[in-house]
Coordinates of C-alpha atoms in Angstrom, one line a residue:
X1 CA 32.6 78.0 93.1
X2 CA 31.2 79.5 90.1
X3 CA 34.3 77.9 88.0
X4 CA 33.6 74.6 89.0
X5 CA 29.7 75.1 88.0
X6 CA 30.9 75.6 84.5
X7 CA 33.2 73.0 84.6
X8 CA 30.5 70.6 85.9
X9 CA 28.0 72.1 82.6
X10 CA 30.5 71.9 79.9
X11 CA 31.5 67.8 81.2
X12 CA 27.8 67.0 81.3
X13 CA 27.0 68.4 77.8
X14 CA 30.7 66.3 76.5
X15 CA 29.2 63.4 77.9
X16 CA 25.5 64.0 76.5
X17 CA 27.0 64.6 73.0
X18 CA 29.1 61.3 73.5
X19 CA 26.0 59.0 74.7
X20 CA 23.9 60.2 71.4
X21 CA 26.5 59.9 69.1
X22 CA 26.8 55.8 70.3
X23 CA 23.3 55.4 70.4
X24 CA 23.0 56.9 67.1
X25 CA 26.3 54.2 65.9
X26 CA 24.5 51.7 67.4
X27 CA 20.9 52.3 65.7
X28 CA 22.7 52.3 62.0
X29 CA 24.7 48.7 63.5
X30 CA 21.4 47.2 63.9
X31 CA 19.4 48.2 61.1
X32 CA 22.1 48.0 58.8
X33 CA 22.3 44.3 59.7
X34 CA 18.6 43.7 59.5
X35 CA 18.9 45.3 55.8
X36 CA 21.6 42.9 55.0
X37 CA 19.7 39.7 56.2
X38 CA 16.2 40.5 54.3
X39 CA 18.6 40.9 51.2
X40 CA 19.9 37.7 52.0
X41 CA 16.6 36.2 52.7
X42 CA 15.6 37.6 49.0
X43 CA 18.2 36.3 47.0
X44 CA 17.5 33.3 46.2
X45 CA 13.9 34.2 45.2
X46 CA 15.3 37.1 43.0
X47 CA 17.6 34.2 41.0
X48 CA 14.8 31.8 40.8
X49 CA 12.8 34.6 39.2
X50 CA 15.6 35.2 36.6
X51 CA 16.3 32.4 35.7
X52 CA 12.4 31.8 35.4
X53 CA 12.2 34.6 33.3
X54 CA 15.4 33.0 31.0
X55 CA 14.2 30.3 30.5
X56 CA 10.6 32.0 29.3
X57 CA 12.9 34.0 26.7
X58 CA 14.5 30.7 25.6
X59 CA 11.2 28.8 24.8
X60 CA 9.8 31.6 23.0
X61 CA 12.5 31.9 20.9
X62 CA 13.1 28.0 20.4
X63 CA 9.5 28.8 19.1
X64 CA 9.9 31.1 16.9
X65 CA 12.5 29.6 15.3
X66 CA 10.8 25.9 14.8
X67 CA 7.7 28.1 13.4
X68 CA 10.0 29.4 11.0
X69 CA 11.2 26.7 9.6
X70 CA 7.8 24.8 9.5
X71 CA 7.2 27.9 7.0
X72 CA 10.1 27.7 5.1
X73 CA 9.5 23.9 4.6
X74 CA 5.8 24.6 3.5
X75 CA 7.1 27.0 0.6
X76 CA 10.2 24.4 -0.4
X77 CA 8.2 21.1 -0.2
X78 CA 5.5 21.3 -2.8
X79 CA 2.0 19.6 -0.9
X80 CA 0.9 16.5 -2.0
X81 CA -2.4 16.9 -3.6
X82 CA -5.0 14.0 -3.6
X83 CA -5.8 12.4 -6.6
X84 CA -8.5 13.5 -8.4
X85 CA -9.6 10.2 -9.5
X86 CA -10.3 9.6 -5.8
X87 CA -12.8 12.2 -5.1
X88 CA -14.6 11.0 -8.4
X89 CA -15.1 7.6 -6.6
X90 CA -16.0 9.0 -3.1
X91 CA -18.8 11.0 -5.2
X92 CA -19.6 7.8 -7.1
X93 CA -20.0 6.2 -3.3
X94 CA -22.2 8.6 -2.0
X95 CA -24.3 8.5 -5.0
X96 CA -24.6 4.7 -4.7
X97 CA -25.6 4.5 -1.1
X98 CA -28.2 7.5 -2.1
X99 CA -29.9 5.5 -4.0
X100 CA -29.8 2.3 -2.4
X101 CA -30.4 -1.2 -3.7
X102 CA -31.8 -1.3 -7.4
X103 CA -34.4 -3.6 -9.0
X104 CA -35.8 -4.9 -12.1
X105 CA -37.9 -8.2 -13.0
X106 CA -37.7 -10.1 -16.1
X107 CA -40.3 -12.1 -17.4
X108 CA -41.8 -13.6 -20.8
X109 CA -38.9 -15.2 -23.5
X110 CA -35.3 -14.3 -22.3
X111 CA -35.2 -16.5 -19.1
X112 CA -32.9 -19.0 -18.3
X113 CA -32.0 -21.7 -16.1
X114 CA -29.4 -21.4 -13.4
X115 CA -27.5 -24.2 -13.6
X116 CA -24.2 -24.1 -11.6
X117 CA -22.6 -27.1 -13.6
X118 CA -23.3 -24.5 -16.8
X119 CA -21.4 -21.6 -15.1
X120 CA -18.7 -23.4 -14.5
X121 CA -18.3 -24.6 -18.1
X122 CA -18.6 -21.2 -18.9
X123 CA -15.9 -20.3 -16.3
X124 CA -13.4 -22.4 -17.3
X125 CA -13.3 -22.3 -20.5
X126 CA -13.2 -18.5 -20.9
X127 CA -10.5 -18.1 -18.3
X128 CA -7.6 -20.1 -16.5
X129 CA -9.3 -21.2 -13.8
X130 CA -9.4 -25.5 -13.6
X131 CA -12.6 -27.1 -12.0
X132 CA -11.3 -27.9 -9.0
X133 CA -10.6 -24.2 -8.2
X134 CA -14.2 -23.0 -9.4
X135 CA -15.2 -25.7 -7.2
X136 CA -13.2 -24.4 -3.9
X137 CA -13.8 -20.3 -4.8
X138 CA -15.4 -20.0 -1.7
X139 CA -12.4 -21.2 0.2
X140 CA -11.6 -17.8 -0.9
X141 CA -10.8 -15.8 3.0
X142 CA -11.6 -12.4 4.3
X143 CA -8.2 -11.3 3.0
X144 CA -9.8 -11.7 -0.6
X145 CA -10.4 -8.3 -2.0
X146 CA -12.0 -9.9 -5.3
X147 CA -15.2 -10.9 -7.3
X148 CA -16.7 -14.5 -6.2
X149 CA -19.5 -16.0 -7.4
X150 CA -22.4 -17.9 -5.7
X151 CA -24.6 -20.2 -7.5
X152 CA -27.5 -22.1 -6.3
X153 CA -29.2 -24.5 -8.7
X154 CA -32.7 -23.0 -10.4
X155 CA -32.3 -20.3 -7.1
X156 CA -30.3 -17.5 -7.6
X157 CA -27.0 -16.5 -8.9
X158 CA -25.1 -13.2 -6.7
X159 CA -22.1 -11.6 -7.9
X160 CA -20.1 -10.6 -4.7
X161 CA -16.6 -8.4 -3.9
X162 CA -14.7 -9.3 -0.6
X163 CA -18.3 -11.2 0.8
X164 CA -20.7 -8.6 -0.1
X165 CA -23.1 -8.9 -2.4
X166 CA -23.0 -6.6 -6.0
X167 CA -25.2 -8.1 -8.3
X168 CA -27.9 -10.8 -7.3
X169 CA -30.2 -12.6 -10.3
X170 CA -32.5 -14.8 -8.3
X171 CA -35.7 -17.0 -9.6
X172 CA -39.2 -15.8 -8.5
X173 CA -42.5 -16.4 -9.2
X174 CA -44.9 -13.2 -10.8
X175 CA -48.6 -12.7 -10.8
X176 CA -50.4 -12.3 -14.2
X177 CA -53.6 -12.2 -15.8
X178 CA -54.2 -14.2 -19.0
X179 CA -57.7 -15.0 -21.0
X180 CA -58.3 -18.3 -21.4
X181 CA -61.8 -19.6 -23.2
X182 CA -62.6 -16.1 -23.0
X183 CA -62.3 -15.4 -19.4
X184 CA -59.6 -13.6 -17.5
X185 CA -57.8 -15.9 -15.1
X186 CA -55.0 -14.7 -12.6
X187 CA -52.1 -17.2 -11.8
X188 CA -48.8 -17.1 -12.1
X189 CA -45.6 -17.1 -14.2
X190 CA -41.8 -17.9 -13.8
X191 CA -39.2 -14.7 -13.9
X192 CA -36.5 -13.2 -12.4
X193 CA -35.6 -10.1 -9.9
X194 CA -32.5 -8.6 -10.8
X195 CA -31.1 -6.4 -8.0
X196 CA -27.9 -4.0 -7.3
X197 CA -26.6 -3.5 -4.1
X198 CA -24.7 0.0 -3.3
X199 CA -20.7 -1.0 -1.5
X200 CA -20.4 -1.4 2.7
X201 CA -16.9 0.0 3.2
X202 CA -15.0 -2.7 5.4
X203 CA -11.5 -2.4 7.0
X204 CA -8.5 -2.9 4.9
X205 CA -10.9 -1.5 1.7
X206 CA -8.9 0.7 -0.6
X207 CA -10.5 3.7 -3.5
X208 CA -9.8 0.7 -6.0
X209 CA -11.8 -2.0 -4.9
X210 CA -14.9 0.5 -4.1
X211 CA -14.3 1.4 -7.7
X212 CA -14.6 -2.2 -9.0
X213 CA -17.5 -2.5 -7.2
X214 CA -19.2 0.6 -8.3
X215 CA -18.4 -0.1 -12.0
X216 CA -19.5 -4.0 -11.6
X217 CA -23.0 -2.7 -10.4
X218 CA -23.3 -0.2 -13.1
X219 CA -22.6 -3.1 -16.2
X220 CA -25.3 -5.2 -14.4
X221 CA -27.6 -2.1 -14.5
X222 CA -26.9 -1.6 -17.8
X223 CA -28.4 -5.0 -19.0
X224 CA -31.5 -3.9 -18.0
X225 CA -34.3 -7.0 -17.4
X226 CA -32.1 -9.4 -20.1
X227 CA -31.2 -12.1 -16.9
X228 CA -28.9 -13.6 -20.1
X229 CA -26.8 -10.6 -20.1
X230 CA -26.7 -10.2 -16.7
X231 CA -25.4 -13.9 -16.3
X232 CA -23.1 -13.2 -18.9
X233 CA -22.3 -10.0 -16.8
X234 CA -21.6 -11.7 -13.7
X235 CA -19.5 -14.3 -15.5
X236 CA -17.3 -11.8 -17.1
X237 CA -16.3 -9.9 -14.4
X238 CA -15.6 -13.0 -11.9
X239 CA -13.6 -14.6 -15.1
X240 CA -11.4 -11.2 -15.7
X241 CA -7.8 -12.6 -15.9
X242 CA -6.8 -10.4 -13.0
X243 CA -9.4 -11.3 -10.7
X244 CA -9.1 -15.2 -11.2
X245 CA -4.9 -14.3 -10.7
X246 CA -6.1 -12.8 -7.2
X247 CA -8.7 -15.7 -6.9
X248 CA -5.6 -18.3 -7.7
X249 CA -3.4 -16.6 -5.1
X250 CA -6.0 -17.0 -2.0
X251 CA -7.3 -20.4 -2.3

């Protein structure tokens, strides 16, 4: 009786043993398969990150590189510096427009008639230009990046540049005082207003032609209150051989 107890102790500790060592196998089975599949399931985001983090590297150094040879190219290719000239205008501009329109009157001996069929005599025979283009000058379009003249008879005479006015000479009546019989009587007297007028930029304008203009309005100034030498002014620059070449061209 007593052997069989012992026999009956030592089969149910065997089996015991037996039972925990599969429950233990089967514990590792399962987690070791969960383990797998959440490696599985971050796979692909791992790969995405790489190659996220690839392609980062790749810009960067694309960057680098294009940064370095924007360098290089700076010290090789000398920049192109503006020309000097140009800034003189710009300040020439700005001093213009400053100042605004200028004016002077002329009365007393040097005064003049404005006769249109006299400017053109004048025209043509200092320069190339025929009658019948002197005539049609203000056929003349906006492409026309030139001096023009307009003349109205006993009015006004304007020196313009692509449609804008430069130098104006226009008729006008002044007050004055004069003693007559011995008394002081106010009337009036015939003279002229001589004005400058500072360049409008307008598209298609170019440094050049706001120099032409700038240098136009300071001969004119420089004639003071003569309206004969400002005429003669006006004449001389419409009349220059290359501005009657450009006049030729558009009309």
């Amino acid at each position: 009786m007593f052997l069989g107890l012992a026999v009956f102790i030592i089969l149910a500790i065997t089996i015991t043993i037996l039972v925990m060592r599969a429950i233990k196998a089967l514990f590792r089975l399962l987690t070791g398969g969960r383990n797998k599949d959440k490696d599985n399931e971050q796979q692909p985001q791992k790969e995405a990150e790489k190659k996220s983090e690839t392609k980062k590297e790749s810009k960067k150094e694309t960057e680098e590189e294009s940064k370095s040879e924007s360098e290089q190219l700076e010290k090789t290719v000398p920049q192109e510096e503006e020309d000097p000239s140009v800034e003189i205008t710009r300040r020439r501009f700005a001093d213009a427009c400053f100042h605004g329109i200028t004016e002077e009157f002329a009365t007393g001996e040097n005064l003049m008639e404005i006769d249109p069929k006299t400017v053109a005599d004048l025209c043509v025979g200092t320069s190339g230009i025929t009658y019948l283009e002197f005539n049609n000058r203000e056929i003349a379009g906006e492409e026309y990046y030139g001096f023009n003249l307009i003349v109205e008879k006993d009015t006004r005479m304007v020196l313009t540049y692509n449609g804008q006015a430069v130098a104006s000479l226009t008729a006008v009546e002044t007050q004055t005082t004069a003693i007559i019989n011995g008394q002081e009587v106010e009337g009036t007297m015939p003279g002229f207003r001589i004005n400058t007028f500072p360049p409008t930029l307008t598209p298609g304008m170019v440094p050049s032609d706001l120099e032409k203009m700038l240098s136009a309005a300071e001969r004119v100034r420089a004639c003071g209150n003569d309206p004969r030498l400002v005429a003669d002014c006006m004449i001389g620059e419409f009349t220059e051989p290359g501005n009657i070449s450009k006049l030729k061209s558009s009309i």
